[in-house]
Short mmCIF file of C-alpha atoms in Angstrom, two decimals:
data_model
loop_
_atom_site.label_atom_id
_atom_site.label_comp_id
_atom_site.label_asym_id
_atom_site.label_seq_id
_atom_site.Cartn_x
_atom_site.Cartn_y
_atom_site.Cartn_z
CA MET A 9 3.74 9.16 -73.56
CA GLY A 10 3.82 7.57 -70.18
CA VAL A 11 1.42 10.09 -68.75
CA THR A 12 -0.97 9.64 -71.63
CA ILE A 13 -1.04 5.82 -71.18
CA PHE A 14 -1.53 6.23 -67.44
CA ILE A 15 -4.56 8.54 -67.92
CA ALA A 16 -6.03 6.29 -70.64
CA PHE A 17 -5.80 3.05 -68.77
CA THR A 18 -7.14 4.56 -65.53
CA ALA A 19 -10.12 6.07 -67.50
CA ILE A 20 -10.89 2.71 -69.11
CA VAL A 21 -11.02 0.94 -65.75
CA GLY A 22 -13.48 3.60 -64.45
CA ILE A 23 -15.75 3.35 -67.55
CA ILE A 24 -15.90 -0.40 -67.42
CA SER A 25 -16.57 -0.44 -63.69
CA TYR A 26 -19.48 2.01 -64.25
CA MET A 27 -20.90 0.03 -67.19
CA LEU A 28 -20.94 -3.26 -65.21
CA THR A 29 -22.38 -1.84 -62.01
CA ARG A 30 -24.85 0.74 -63.16
CA ASN A 31 -27.82 -1.66 -62.77
CA THR A 32 -26.93 -2.73 -59.22
CA ASN A 33 -29.51 -1.48 -56.66
CA GLU A 34 -27.35 0.64 -54.40
CA LYS A 35 -30.19 2.13 -52.51
CA SER A 36 -30.44 -1.05 -50.40
CA SER A 37 -27.90 -2.17 -47.79
CA ASP A 38 -27.15 -5.40 -49.56
CA GLY A 39 -26.89 -3.75 -52.95
CA TYR A 40 -24.56 -1.01 -51.84
CA PHE A 41 -22.46 -2.71 -49.05
CA LEU A 42 -22.28 -6.32 -50.42
CA GLY A 43 -22.78 -5.89 -54.17
CA GLY A 44 -26.29 -7.54 -53.94
CA ARG A 45 -24.68 -10.70 -52.56
CA SER A 46 -23.93 -11.61 -56.13
CA LEU A 47 -19.98 -11.84 -56.25
CA THR A 48 -18.50 -14.93 -57.88
CA ALA A 49 -15.30 -16.76 -57.12
CA SER A 50 -13.06 -14.95 -59.66
CA VAL A 51 -14.39 -11.49 -58.64
CA ILE A 52 -13.82 -12.33 -54.91
CA ALA A 53 -10.29 -13.63 -55.52
CA GLY A 54 -9.31 -10.61 -57.60
CA SER A 55 -10.76 -8.08 -55.15
CA LEU A 56 -9.14 -9.83 -52.18
CA LEU A 57 -5.72 -9.69 -53.90
CA LEU A 58 -5.93 -6.13 -54.99
CA THR A 59 -7.33 -4.98 -51.60
CA ASN A 60 -4.30 -6.57 -49.97
CA LEU A 61 -1.66 -5.95 -52.69
CA SER A 62 -1.26 -2.22 -52.69
CA THR A 63 1.70 0.11 -52.49
CA GLU A 64 2.07 -0.33 -48.74
CA GLN A 65 2.61 -3.97 -49.47
CA ILE A 66 4.65 -3.70 -52.68
CA VAL A 67 6.72 -0.77 -51.72
CA GLY A 68 6.95 -1.70 -47.93
CA LEU A 69 7.68 -5.40 -48.34
CA ASN A 70 10.17 -4.92 -51.19
CA GLY A 71 11.84 -2.32 -48.97
CA ALA A 72 12.07 -4.97 -46.23
CA ALA A 73 13.43 -7.54 -48.76
CA TYR A 74 16.06 -4.99 -49.86
CA LYS A 75 17.33 -4.99 -46.23
CA GLU A 76 16.77 -8.62 -45.18
CA GLY A 77 16.03 -10.82 -48.16
CA ILE A 78 13.49 -13.55 -48.84
CA LEU A 79 12.70 -14.25 -45.17
CA VAL A 80 10.02 -11.43 -45.21
CA MET A 81 7.94 -13.50 -47.58
CA VAL A 82 6.34 -14.95 -44.56
CA TRP A 83 3.82 -12.05 -44.74
CA GLU A 84 2.73 -13.55 -48.11
CA THR A 85 3.11 -17.32 -47.78
CA LEU A 86 1.49 -17.67 -44.35
CA ALA A 87 -1.47 -15.61 -45.62
CA ALA A 88 -2.40 -18.61 -47.89
CA VAL A 89 -2.78 -20.85 -44.80
CA ALA A 90 -4.93 -18.14 -43.07
CA MET A 91 -7.17 -17.96 -46.17
CA VAL A 92 -7.68 -21.68 -46.02
CA VAL A 93 -8.69 -21.51 -42.45
CA THR A 94 -11.11 -18.67 -43.21
CA ALA A 95 -12.69 -20.60 -46.08
CA ILE A 96 -13.16 -23.80 -44.07
CA PHE A 97 -13.95 -22.53 -40.59
CA LEU A 98 -15.03 -18.84 -40.55
CA LEU A 99 -16.84 -18.16 -43.88
CA PRO A 100 -19.59 -20.86 -43.44
CA ARG A 101 -20.45 -19.34 -40.05
CA TYR A 102 -20.50 -15.83 -41.44
CA LEU A 103 -22.72 -16.65 -44.39
CA LYS A 104 -24.99 -18.85 -42.19
CA GLY A 105 -25.71 -15.77 -40.11
CA GLY A 106 -26.26 -13.51 -43.18
CA ILE A 107 -24.09 -10.76 -41.67
CA THR A 108 -22.99 -7.57 -43.46
CA THR A 109 -20.27 -6.62 -40.97
CA ILE A 110 -18.16 -8.56 -38.48
CA PRO A 111 -19.42 -6.45 -35.56
CA GLN A 112 -23.02 -7.56 -36.45
CA PHE A 113 -22.00 -11.12 -35.41
CA LEU A 114 -20.62 -9.65 -32.17
CA GLN A 115 -23.95 -8.05 -31.34
CA ARG A 116 -25.71 -11.27 -31.81
CA ARG A 117 -23.13 -13.24 -29.76
CA TYR A 118 -22.52 -10.61 -27.05
CA ASP A 119 -24.47 -7.31 -27.15
CA ARG A 120 -24.84 -3.94 -28.79
CA THR A 121 -22.10 -2.27 -26.76
CA THR A 122 -19.46 -4.84 -27.79
CA LYS A 123 -20.49 -4.23 -31.46
CA ALA A 124 -20.09 -0.46 -30.97
CA ILE A 125 -16.65 -0.75 -29.32
CA THR A 126 -15.42 -3.07 -32.10
CA SER A 127 -16.72 -0.90 -34.82
CA GLY A 128 -15.09 2.10 -33.21
CA LEU A 129 -11.77 0.28 -33.07
CA PHE A 130 -12.01 -0.70 -36.73
CA LEU A 131 -12.91 2.81 -37.76
CA THR A 132 -10.09 4.39 -35.63
CA GLY A 133 -7.55 1.97 -37.03
CA TYR A 134 -8.58 2.63 -40.57
CA ALA A 135 -8.59 6.36 -40.13
CA ILE A 136 -5.29 6.80 -38.33
CA ILE A 137 -3.24 3.80 -39.52
CA LEU A 138 -4.43 1.97 -42.71
CA LEU A 139 -5.86 4.66 -44.89
CA PRO A 140 -3.07 7.24 -44.37
CA THR A 141 -0.39 4.49 -44.85
CA VAL A 142 -1.96 3.45 -48.15
CA LEU A 143 -2.12 7.09 -49.40
CA TYR A 144 1.41 7.92 -48.29
CA SER A 145 3.10 4.78 -49.78
CA GLY A 146 1.09 5.32 -53.00
CA ALA A 147 2.04 8.99 -53.34
CA LEU A 148 5.74 8.07 -52.61
CA ALA A 149 5.66 5.48 -55.50
CA ILE A 150 3.92 7.70 -58.00
CA ASN A 151 6.12 10.70 -57.19
CA THR A 152 9.31 8.67 -57.61
CA MET A 153 8.28 6.93 -60.82
CA PHE A 154 7.07 10.07 -62.51
CA ASP A 155 9.46 12.50 -60.76
CA ILE A 156 6.37 14.60 -59.91
CA PRO A 157 8.24 17.41 -58.11
CA GLU A 158 10.40 17.99 -61.22
CA LEU A 159 7.41 17.62 -63.52
CA ILE A 160 5.33 20.28 -61.88
CA GLY A 161 8.08 22.34 -60.40
CA VAL A 162 7.35 21.95 -56.65
CA SER A 163 9.14 20.71 -53.60
CA ASP A 164 9.01 17.03 -52.61
CA THR A 165 6.77 17.87 -49.64
CA THR A 166 4.33 19.83 -51.77
CA ALA A 167 4.28 17.06 -54.49
CA LEU A 168 3.48 14.50 -51.69
CA TRP A 169 0.49 16.56 -50.49
CA ILE A 170 -0.81 17.06 -54.04
CA THR A 171 -0.53 13.37 -54.91
CA VAL A 172 -2.07 12.18 -51.75
CA TRP A 173 -5.12 14.36 -52.21
CA ALA A 174 -5.42 13.32 -55.80
CA ILE A 175 -5.38 9.65 -54.94
CA GLY A 176 -7.72 10.14 -52.02
CA GLY A 177 -10.15 12.13 -54.13
CA ILE A 178 -10.35 9.58 -56.94
CA GLY A 179 -10.54 6.65 -54.48
CA SER A 180 -13.44 8.29 -52.50
CA ILE A 181 -15.44 8.55 -55.67
CA TYR A 182 -15.12 4.82 -56.32
CA ALA A 183 -15.74 3.84 -52.72
CA ILE A 184 -18.41 6.30 -51.58
CA PHE A 185 -20.52 6.69 -54.72
CA GLY A 186 -19.98 3.26 -56.34
CA GLY A 187 -20.52 0.82 -53.51
CA LEU A 188 -18.84 -2.58 -53.11
CA LYS A 189 -19.57 -3.85 -56.49
CA ALA A 190 -17.91 -0.96 -58.28
CA VAL A 191 -14.84 -1.45 -55.97
CA ALA A 192 -14.78 -5.27 -56.56
CA VAL A 193 -15.13 -4.94 -60.36
CA SER A 194 -12.45 -2.26 -60.72
CA ASP A 195 -10.26 -4.49 -58.39
CA THR A 196 -10.59 -7.45 -60.64
CA ILE A 197 -9.63 -5.44 -63.74
CA ASN A 198 -6.64 -3.94 -61.99
CA ALA A 199 -5.72 -7.33 -60.51
CA ILE A 200 -5.01 -8.66 -63.96
CA GLY A 201 -2.94 -5.62 -64.82
CA LEU A 202 -1.04 -5.80 -61.53
CA LEU A 203 -0.18 -9.36 -61.93
CA ILE A 204 1.19 -8.75 -65.45
CA GLY A 205 2.95 -5.56 -64.38
CA GLY A 206 4.14 -7.03 -61.11
CA VAL A 207 5.79 -9.96 -62.83
CA MET A 208 7.37 -7.71 -65.48
CA ILE A 209 9.46 -5.88 -62.93
CA PRO A 210 11.52 -8.80 -61.63
CA ILE A 211 11.78 -10.16 -65.20
CA PHE A 212 13.24 -6.98 -66.55
CA GLY A 213 15.30 -6.67 -63.43
CA LEU A 214 16.81 -10.12 -63.83
CA TYR A 215 17.51 -9.49 -67.54
CA ALA A 216 19.29 -6.24 -66.51
CA ILE A 217 21.65 -7.81 -63.98
CA GLY A 218 22.02 -11.03 -66.10
CA ASP A 219 23.23 -9.12 -69.17
CA GLY A 220 20.21 -10.12 -71.21
CA SER A 221 19.68 -13.59 -69.57
CA LEU A 222 16.81 -14.35 -67.24
CA LEU A 223 18.50 -17.41 -65.69
CA GLY A 224 21.79 -15.50 -65.78
CA GLY A 225 20.21 -12.87 -63.48
CA ILE A 226 19.00 -15.53 -61.10
CA ASP A 227 22.51 -17.07 -61.02
CA VAL A 228 23.99 -13.62 -60.28
CA LEU A 229 21.66 -13.15 -57.28
CA LEU A 230 22.24 -16.58 -55.89
CA GLU A 231 26.05 -16.41 -56.17
CA SER A 232 26.39 -12.81 -55.09
CA HIS A 233 23.87 -12.77 -52.26
CA PRO A 234 23.11 -16.33 -50.98
CA GLU A 235 22.28 -14.94 -47.59
CA LYS A 236 19.28 -13.14 -49.09
CA PHE A 237 17.67 -16.53 -50.07
CA ASN A 238 17.57 -17.93 -46.50
CA ALA A 239 13.89 -18.13 -45.41
CA ILE A 240 14.81 -18.91 -41.80
CA GLY A 241 17.00 -15.88 -41.17
CA SER A 242 18.51 -14.96 -37.81
CA PRO A 243 16.93 -14.44 -34.42
CA GLU A 244 17.60 -10.67 -34.83
CA ALA A 245 15.62 -10.48 -38.11
CA SER A 246 12.58 -8.26 -38.45
CA VAL A 247 10.38 -11.40 -38.52
CA PRO A 248 12.27 -14.19 -36.74
CA PHE A 249 11.26 -17.77 -37.88
CA SER A 250 9.84 -18.45 -34.37
CA THR A 251 7.15 -15.76 -34.91
CA ILE A 252 5.45 -18.08 -37.44
CA PHE A 253 4.36 -20.22 -34.50
CA THR A 254 3.23 -17.25 -32.34
CA GLY A 255 1.80 -13.96 -33.40
CA MET A 256 2.38 -14.27 -37.19
CA MET A 257 -0.45 -16.75 -37.65
CA LEU A 258 -2.82 -14.59 -35.41
CA VAL A 259 -2.06 -11.48 -37.48
CA GLN A 260 -2.81 -13.41 -40.68
CA LEU A 261 -6.07 -14.92 -39.28
CA PHE A 262 -7.20 -11.45 -38.16
CA TYR A 263 -6.34 -9.86 -41.49
CA TRP A 264 -7.95 -12.59 -43.83
CA GLY A 265 -10.69 -13.85 -41.53
CA THR A 266 -12.02 -10.92 -39.41
CA ASN A 267 -10.74 -7.64 -41.03
CA GLN A 268 -13.90 -5.99 -42.43
CA ALA A 269 -12.00 -4.43 -45.40
CA ILE A 270 -11.00 -7.88 -46.51
CA ILE A 271 -13.67 -10.30 -45.52
CA GLN A 272 -16.43 -8.04 -46.90
CA ARG A 273 -15.54 -9.39 -50.38
CA ALA A 274 -16.36 -12.98 -49.26
CA LEU A 275 -19.43 -11.77 -47.37
CA GLY A 276 -20.80 -10.67 -50.73
CA ALA A 277 -20.48 -14.11 -52.32
CA LYS A 278 -23.63 -15.37 -54.05
CA ASN A 279 -23.19 -18.71 -52.09
CA LEU A 280 -20.75 -20.51 -49.81
CA LYS A 281 -19.21 -22.48 -52.71
CA GLU A 282 -18.26 -19.32 -54.68
CA GLY A 283 -16.91 -17.70 -51.43
CA GLN A 284 -14.74 -20.73 -50.59
CA LYS A 285 -13.47 -21.06 -54.19
CA GLY A 286 -12.71 -17.39 -54.28
CA LEU A 287 -10.63 -17.59 -51.05
CA LEU A 288 -8.74 -20.66 -52.05
CA LEU A 289 -8.03 -19.26 -55.56
CA GLY A 290 -6.67 -16.15 -53.95
CA SER A 291 -4.55 -18.24 -51.47
CA PHE A 292 -3.00 -20.18 -54.26
CA ILE A 293 -1.99 -17.00 -56.08
CA LYS A 294 -0.76 -15.66 -52.73
CA ILE A 295 2.00 -18.36 -52.63
CA LEU A 296 3.36 -16.76 -55.80
CA GLY A 297 3.24 -13.32 -54.18
CA PRO A 298 6.97 -13.20 -53.22
CA VAL A 299 7.78 -12.94 -56.98
CA ILE A 300 6.14 -9.53 -56.97
CA VAL A 301 6.74 -8.27 -53.44
CA VAL A 302 10.07 -9.78 -52.39
CA LEU A 303 12.25 -10.69 -55.36
CA PRO A 304 12.36 -7.08 -56.77
CA GLY A 305 13.73 -5.82 -53.42
CA ILE A 306 16.64 -8.29 -53.64
CA ILE A 307 17.29 -7.29 -57.28
CA ALA A 308 17.35 -3.68 -56.16
CA PHE A 309 19.83 -4.49 -53.44
CA HIS A 310 22.17 -5.92 -56.05
CA MET A 311 21.66 -3.16 -58.60
CA PHE A 312 22.06 -0.29 -56.23
CA LYS A 313 24.75 -2.03 -54.16
CA GLY A 314 22.79 -1.65 -50.94
CA GLU A 315 23.54 2.11 -50.88
CA LEU A 316 19.94 3.40 -50.63
CA VAL A 317 19.36 5.38 -47.43
CA ASN A 318 15.55 4.82 -47.50
CA PRO A 319 14.87 1.07 -48.34
CA ASP A 320 11.20 2.05 -49.13
CA GLU A 321 12.56 3.77 -52.34
CA ALA A 322 14.02 0.57 -53.58
CA TYR A 323 11.02 -0.61 -55.57
CA PRO A 324 9.93 2.65 -57.38
CA MET A 325 13.58 3.29 -58.24
CA LEU A 326 13.94 -0.21 -59.68
CA VAL A 327 10.86 0.34 -61.81
CA SER A 328 12.29 3.59 -63.22
CA LYS A 329 15.58 1.87 -63.84
CA VAL A 330 14.56 -1.31 -65.66
CA LEU A 331 11.16 -0.73 -67.19
CA PRO A 332 11.13 0.56 -70.80
CA VAL A 333 9.72 4.05 -71.09
CA SER A 334 6.85 2.81 -73.14
CA LEU A 335 5.64 0.62 -70.29
CA VAL A 336 6.12 3.02 -67.34
CA GLY A 337 2.72 4.67 -67.90
CA PHE A 338 0.89 1.23 -68.06
CA PHE A 339 2.58 0.05 -64.91
CA ALA A 340 2.01 3.33 -63.07
CA ALA A 341 -1.67 3.10 -63.98
CA VAL A 342 -1.83 -0.49 -62.68
CA LEU A 343 0.02 0.53 -59.53
CA PHE A 344 -2.39 3.51 -59.18
CA GLY A 345 -5.28 1.02 -59.45
CA ALA A 346 -3.66 -1.03 -56.53
CA ILE A 347 -3.39 2.13 -54.50
CA LEU A 348 -7.03 2.99 -55.12
CA SER A 349 -8.07 -0.56 -54.40
CA SER A 350 -6.67 -0.63 -50.84
CA PHE A 351 -7.86 2.84 -50.15
CA ASN A 352 -11.31 2.55 -51.48
CA SER A 353 -11.84 -0.97 -50.08
CA ALA A 354 -10.94 0.20 -46.51
CA LEU A 355 -13.04 3.38 -47.08
CA ASN A 356 -16.03 1.39 -48.36
CA SER A 357 -15.79 -0.95 -45.33
CA SER A 358 -15.64 2.09 -43.04
CA VAL A 359 -18.84 3.45 -44.67
CA THR A 360 -20.43 0.06 -44.12
CA LEU A 361 -19.44 -0.12 -40.47
CA PHE A 362 -20.69 3.34 -39.72
CA GLY A 363 -23.95 3.06 -41.66
CA ILE A 364 -25.01 -0.35 -40.31
CA ASP A 365 -23.36 -0.50 -36.88
CA ILE A 366 -23.48 3.04 -35.62
CA TYR A 367 -25.94 5.26 -37.61
CA LYS A 368 -28.73 2.66 -37.81
CA GLU A 369 -28.09 1.35 -34.26
CA TYR A 370 -27.55 4.59 -32.28
CA ILE A 371 -28.33 7.66 -34.28
CA HIS A 372 -31.51 6.88 -36.30
CA LYS A 373 -32.90 3.52 -35.52
CA GLU A 374 -35.99 4.00 -37.75
CA ALA A 375 -33.98 5.19 -40.77
CA SER A 376 -34.77 3.69 -44.19
CA GLU A 377 -32.10 1.76 -46.04
CA LYS A 378 -31.76 4.70 -48.36
CA LYS A 379 -31.02 7.04 -45.43
CA VAL A 380 -28.50 4.56 -43.96
CA VAL A 381 -26.57 4.41 -47.22
CA LYS A 382 -26.64 8.20 -47.47
CA ALA A 383 -25.39 8.63 -43.92
CA GLY A 384 -22.60 6.13 -44.60
CA LYS A 385 -21.60 8.07 -47.66
CA THR A 386 -21.40 11.32 -45.73
CA PHE A 387 -19.23 9.71 -43.07
CA GLY A 388 -17.00 8.27 -45.75
CA ILE A 389 -16.35 11.80 -47.09
CA PHE A 390 -15.37 12.93 -43.54
CA LEU A 391 -13.14 9.86 -42.98
CA ALA A 392 -11.39 10.33 -46.35
CA LEU A 393 -10.60 13.99 -45.56
CA ILE A 394 -9.03 12.95 -42.16
CA SER A 395 -6.92 10.27 -43.74
CA MET A 396 -5.77 12.62 -46.53
CA GLY A 397 -4.70 15.15 -43.91
CA ILE A 398 -2.79 12.59 -41.85
CA ALA A 399 -1.05 10.76 -44.72
CA PRO A 400 1.66 13.29 -45.72
CA LEU A 401 2.70 13.53 -42.06
CA LEU A 402 3.91 9.83 -42.18
CA ALA A 403 6.97 11.13 -44.11
CA TYR A 404 8.20 12.43 -40.73
CA ALA A 405 6.99 9.51 -38.60
CA THR A 406 7.77 6.27 -40.35
CA ASN A 407 11.03 4.19 -40.51
CA GLY A 408 10.34 1.06 -42.40
CA LEU A 409 6.81 1.45 -43.71
CA PHE A 410 5.65 -2.15 -43.66
CA GLY A 411 6.95 -2.86 -40.18
CA TYR A 412 5.33 0.33 -38.81
CA LEU A 413 2.03 -0.68 -40.33
CA GLN A 414 1.99 -4.22 -38.88
CA GLU A 415 3.08 -3.19 -35.42
CA ALA A 416 0.53 -0.38 -35.18
CA ASN A 417 -2.29 -2.71 -36.34
CA GLY A 418 -1.75 -4.76 -33.31
CA ILE A 419 -3.68 -2.15 -31.27
CA TYR A 420 -7.00 -3.44 -32.61
CA SER A 421 -6.18 -6.64 -34.55
CA ILE A 422 -5.52 -9.05 -31.61
CA PRO A 423 -8.29 -7.86 -29.26
CA ILE A 424 -10.91 -8.16 -32.01
CA LEU A 425 -9.62 -11.57 -33.08
CA THR A 426 -9.72 -12.81 -29.48
CA ILE A 427 -13.44 -12.03 -28.95
CA ILE A 428 -14.43 -13.44 -32.31
CA VAL A 429 -12.61 -16.73 -31.75
CA VAL A 430 -13.92 -17.03 -28.21
CA GLY A 431 -17.43 -16.13 -29.43
CA TYR A 432 -17.49 -18.91 -32.01
CA LEU A 433 -15.80 -21.55 -29.93
CA THR A 434 -17.88 -21.10 -26.69
CA LYS A 435 -21.55 -20.79 -25.98
CA ARG A 436 -21.69 -19.26 -22.49
CA VAL A 437 -19.03 -16.58 -22.27
CA PRO A 438 -20.94 -13.40 -21.48
CA ALA A 439 -20.85 -9.92 -23.08
CA ILE A 440 -19.02 -8.39 -20.12
CA ALA A 441 -16.04 -10.72 -20.88
CA ALA A 442 -15.93 -9.50 -24.52
CA LYS A 443 -15.97 -5.83 -23.49
CA ILE A 444 -13.16 -6.45 -20.99
CA GLY A 445 -11.25 -8.54 -23.48
CA VAL A 446 -11.29 -5.99 -26.33
CA ILE A 447 -10.55 -2.97 -24.12
CA SER A 448 -7.86 -4.65 -21.97
CA GLY A 449 -6.31 -6.05 -25.13
CA SER A 450 -5.91 -2.68 -26.78
CA LEU A 451 -4.69 -0.95 -23.69
CA LEU A 452 -2.17 -3.68 -22.72
CA TYR A 453 -0.78 -3.62 -26.31
CA ILE A 454 -0.38 0.20 -26.35
CA ILE A 455 1.37 0.17 -22.90
CA SER A 456 3.59 -2.68 -24.01
CA GLN A 457 4.70 -1.35 -27.40
CA PHE A 458 4.47 2.41 -27.02
CA ILE A 459 5.42 2.95 -23.36
CA LEU A 460 7.37 0.03 -21.93
CA LYS A 461 9.34 -0.76 -25.14
CA PRO A 462 10.68 2.73 -26.04
CA PHE A 463 10.80 4.42 -22.59
CA VAL A 464 11.10 1.86 -19.88
CA ILE A 465 12.83 -1.42 -20.90
CA GLY A 466 14.31 -0.42 -24.26
CA THR A 467 13.93 -1.85 -27.74
CA GLU A 468 17.07 -4.03 -27.64
CA ASN A 469 15.93 -6.37 -24.81
CA TYR A 470 12.28 -6.28 -25.61
CA PRO A 471 10.34 -9.32 -27.12
CA HIS A 472 9.39 -9.07 -30.77
CA PHE A 473 5.93 -7.45 -31.20
CA LEU A 474 4.57 -10.66 -32.79
CA HIS A 475 5.51 -12.55 -29.68
CA VAL A 476 3.86 -9.91 -27.51
CA MET A 477 0.68 -10.27 -29.62
CA ALA A 478 0.63 -13.98 -28.98
CA LEU A 479 1.13 -13.55 -25.26
CA LEU A 480 -1.67 -10.94 -25.07
CA PHE A 481 -3.95 -13.20 -27.19
CA ILE A 482 -3.53 -16.04 -24.70
CA LEU A 483 -3.94 -13.70 -21.75
CA ASN A 484 -7.16 -12.24 -23.14
CA VAL A 485 -8.54 -15.69 -23.87
CA LEU A 486 -7.88 -16.80 -20.34
CA ILE A 487 -9.43 -13.62 -18.97
CA MET A 488 -12.56 -14.18 -21.04
CA LEU A 489 -12.80 -17.87 -20.20
CA GLY A 490 -12.35 -17.14 -16.49
CA ILE A 491 -15.14 -14.56 -16.60
CA GLY A 492 -17.29 -16.98 -18.53
CA ARG A 493 -16.75 -19.71 -15.92
CA ARG A 494 -17.60 -17.38 -13.03
CA TYR A 495 -20.44 -15.46 -14.73
CA PRO A 496 -21.81 -17.63 -17.49
CA ARG A 497 -24.58 -16.57 -19.89
CA LYS A 498 -28.05 -17.81 -18.68
CA GLU A 499 -28.74 -19.29 -22.08
CA GLU A 500 -26.33 -20.97 -24.61
CA TYR A 501 -25.67 -19.01 -27.79
CA LYS A 502 -27.08 -20.65 -30.90
CA GLN A 503 -26.46 -19.28 -34.37
CA GLU A 504 -29.48 -19.03 -36.59
CA TYR A 505 -29.40 -19.78 -40.31
CA THR A 506 -30.88 -16.73 -42.10
CA LYS A 507 -31.09 -18.50 -45.42
CA GLN A 508 -29.90 -15.36 -47.29
CA VAL A 509 -27.50 -17.49 -49.40
CA ASP A 510 -26.95 -21.20 -49.91
CA ILE A 511 -24.31 -22.50 -47.44
CA THR A 512 -23.61 -25.87 -49.09
CA PRO A 513 -19.84 -26.13 -49.00
CA TRP A 514 -17.67 -26.76 -51.98
CA LYS A 515 -16.99 -30.45 -51.98
CA TYR A 516 -13.30 -30.07 -52.69
CA VAL A 517 -12.61 -27.28 -50.18
CA LYS A 518 -10.62 -29.46 -47.68
CA VAL A 519 -8.66 -31.18 -50.36
CA ALA A 520 -7.67 -27.95 -52.10
CA GLY A 521 -6.94 -26.33 -48.74
CA GLY A 522 -4.63 -29.23 -47.77
CA ILE A 523 -2.74 -29.00 -51.10
CA ILE A 524 -2.23 -25.28 -50.53
CA CYS A 525 -0.84 -25.76 -47.01
CA LEU A 526 1.57 -28.43 -48.29
CA LEU A 527 2.80 -26.03 -50.98
CA VAL A 528 3.54 -23.43 -48.36
CA ILE A 529 5.55 -25.96 -46.38
CA ALA A 530 7.40 -27.08 -49.62
CA VAL A 531 8.40 -23.42 -50.22
CA TYR A 532 9.98 -23.13 -46.81
CA VAL A 533 11.81 -26.47 -47.12
CA TYR A 534 13.26 -25.35 -50.44
CA PHE A 535 14.50 -22.01 -49.16
CA SER A 536 15.89 -23.19 -45.87
#
């Protein structure tokens, strides 16, 4: 029954996505990479949330909440603030320049080499860190919920490989052969299902521990585990409160404001108003995110008495425990959609980066748009195969999935954020400063976190990785400004308006953004 519902729902999403996107001109760069610059606020918001809210988020963050409680909600709530900043400050500048990829701006502001280095960093991060993590966490969830090893009579390891390649294969079809609009439409459909299914899990969980009473379940958690509802936490927590004022905000700004896999949805907006409304709608829903990605972890801690060896198993085990059998297939299909969303969104962005920033720029400068799209698709298949080969190996390498992902992302996130921020806020910092900033930022972070921390100084006495990110961000900015002062550009950088879309801002963008920021503060005051 559950498997039948799973297959039926997944097929329906695929059919609807095909029907709604079959008339999009995907032979052009804008048509394939940006959905013809036709995305509306609701589609942008839905695609943003689903691209972000996948199993590495749901499984990993609930696993962290299982261990530490509500304090890990900072990954969700502070995202709302970063989305507001992106809507007000960054998106108008992106759409004014009519860019398809973030590295395109870097070429205009600095030079081609800076763009190539940045695109290479993005692609390496997606191939080695993001895509394999999405596939691994998704396979772990599906295997646990459906007991795939038992169902097909294979070992856990074999089942993991099978599921990873099944998810990767289906996701590749969406991303490589459907383009951004197919990804965005399927994301929107799955977003509705995930919000419904995601809310169902804590509701059923609270009913289960409250003996049939929702409020009773909340009372049980508050009385039994009050320490789990302290948003401030201790200095030894995985995300100390002090990190909000250092690296946490930088990580969020990179993710929501400069990460190609995320911001590409807003770049495809039909105009600035729709893009801003989409970002703000997504940021408002993001404040409610802890209900889906934190509360179930705390419920699982109570239900399983904190005895799980692997916290990342908390969420899928809770789903199997509390969800009626008739709904397991539906929720698994929705979760599968979320897995596909993050995978195919990152893969589609990788195809975009390669096609526009590398193939067209360095391999075949005279290539037609049709050839650029074809080259991007071919690269996407290659990248998908690499990530599917790496993903199952994470079973032997990860300890705390979400923490691993965030720390590893620092290799490329902070250096890229640095050169983008400096690029927009200054006019005479030269290209050599950006090259030094992005390379030194990556190398210093690798030395800090993967050499000094484990082998020289030791993990116990080492600063939190988010504090390290903030320090390196400041250092890189100072290096770039110093170079700019000594060797300034001959001419000031001026951004041209390409007039590809209307950039009249939404008149309520600042008011709505202010309300969202106040709501975030209110949440912290309530849980402190």
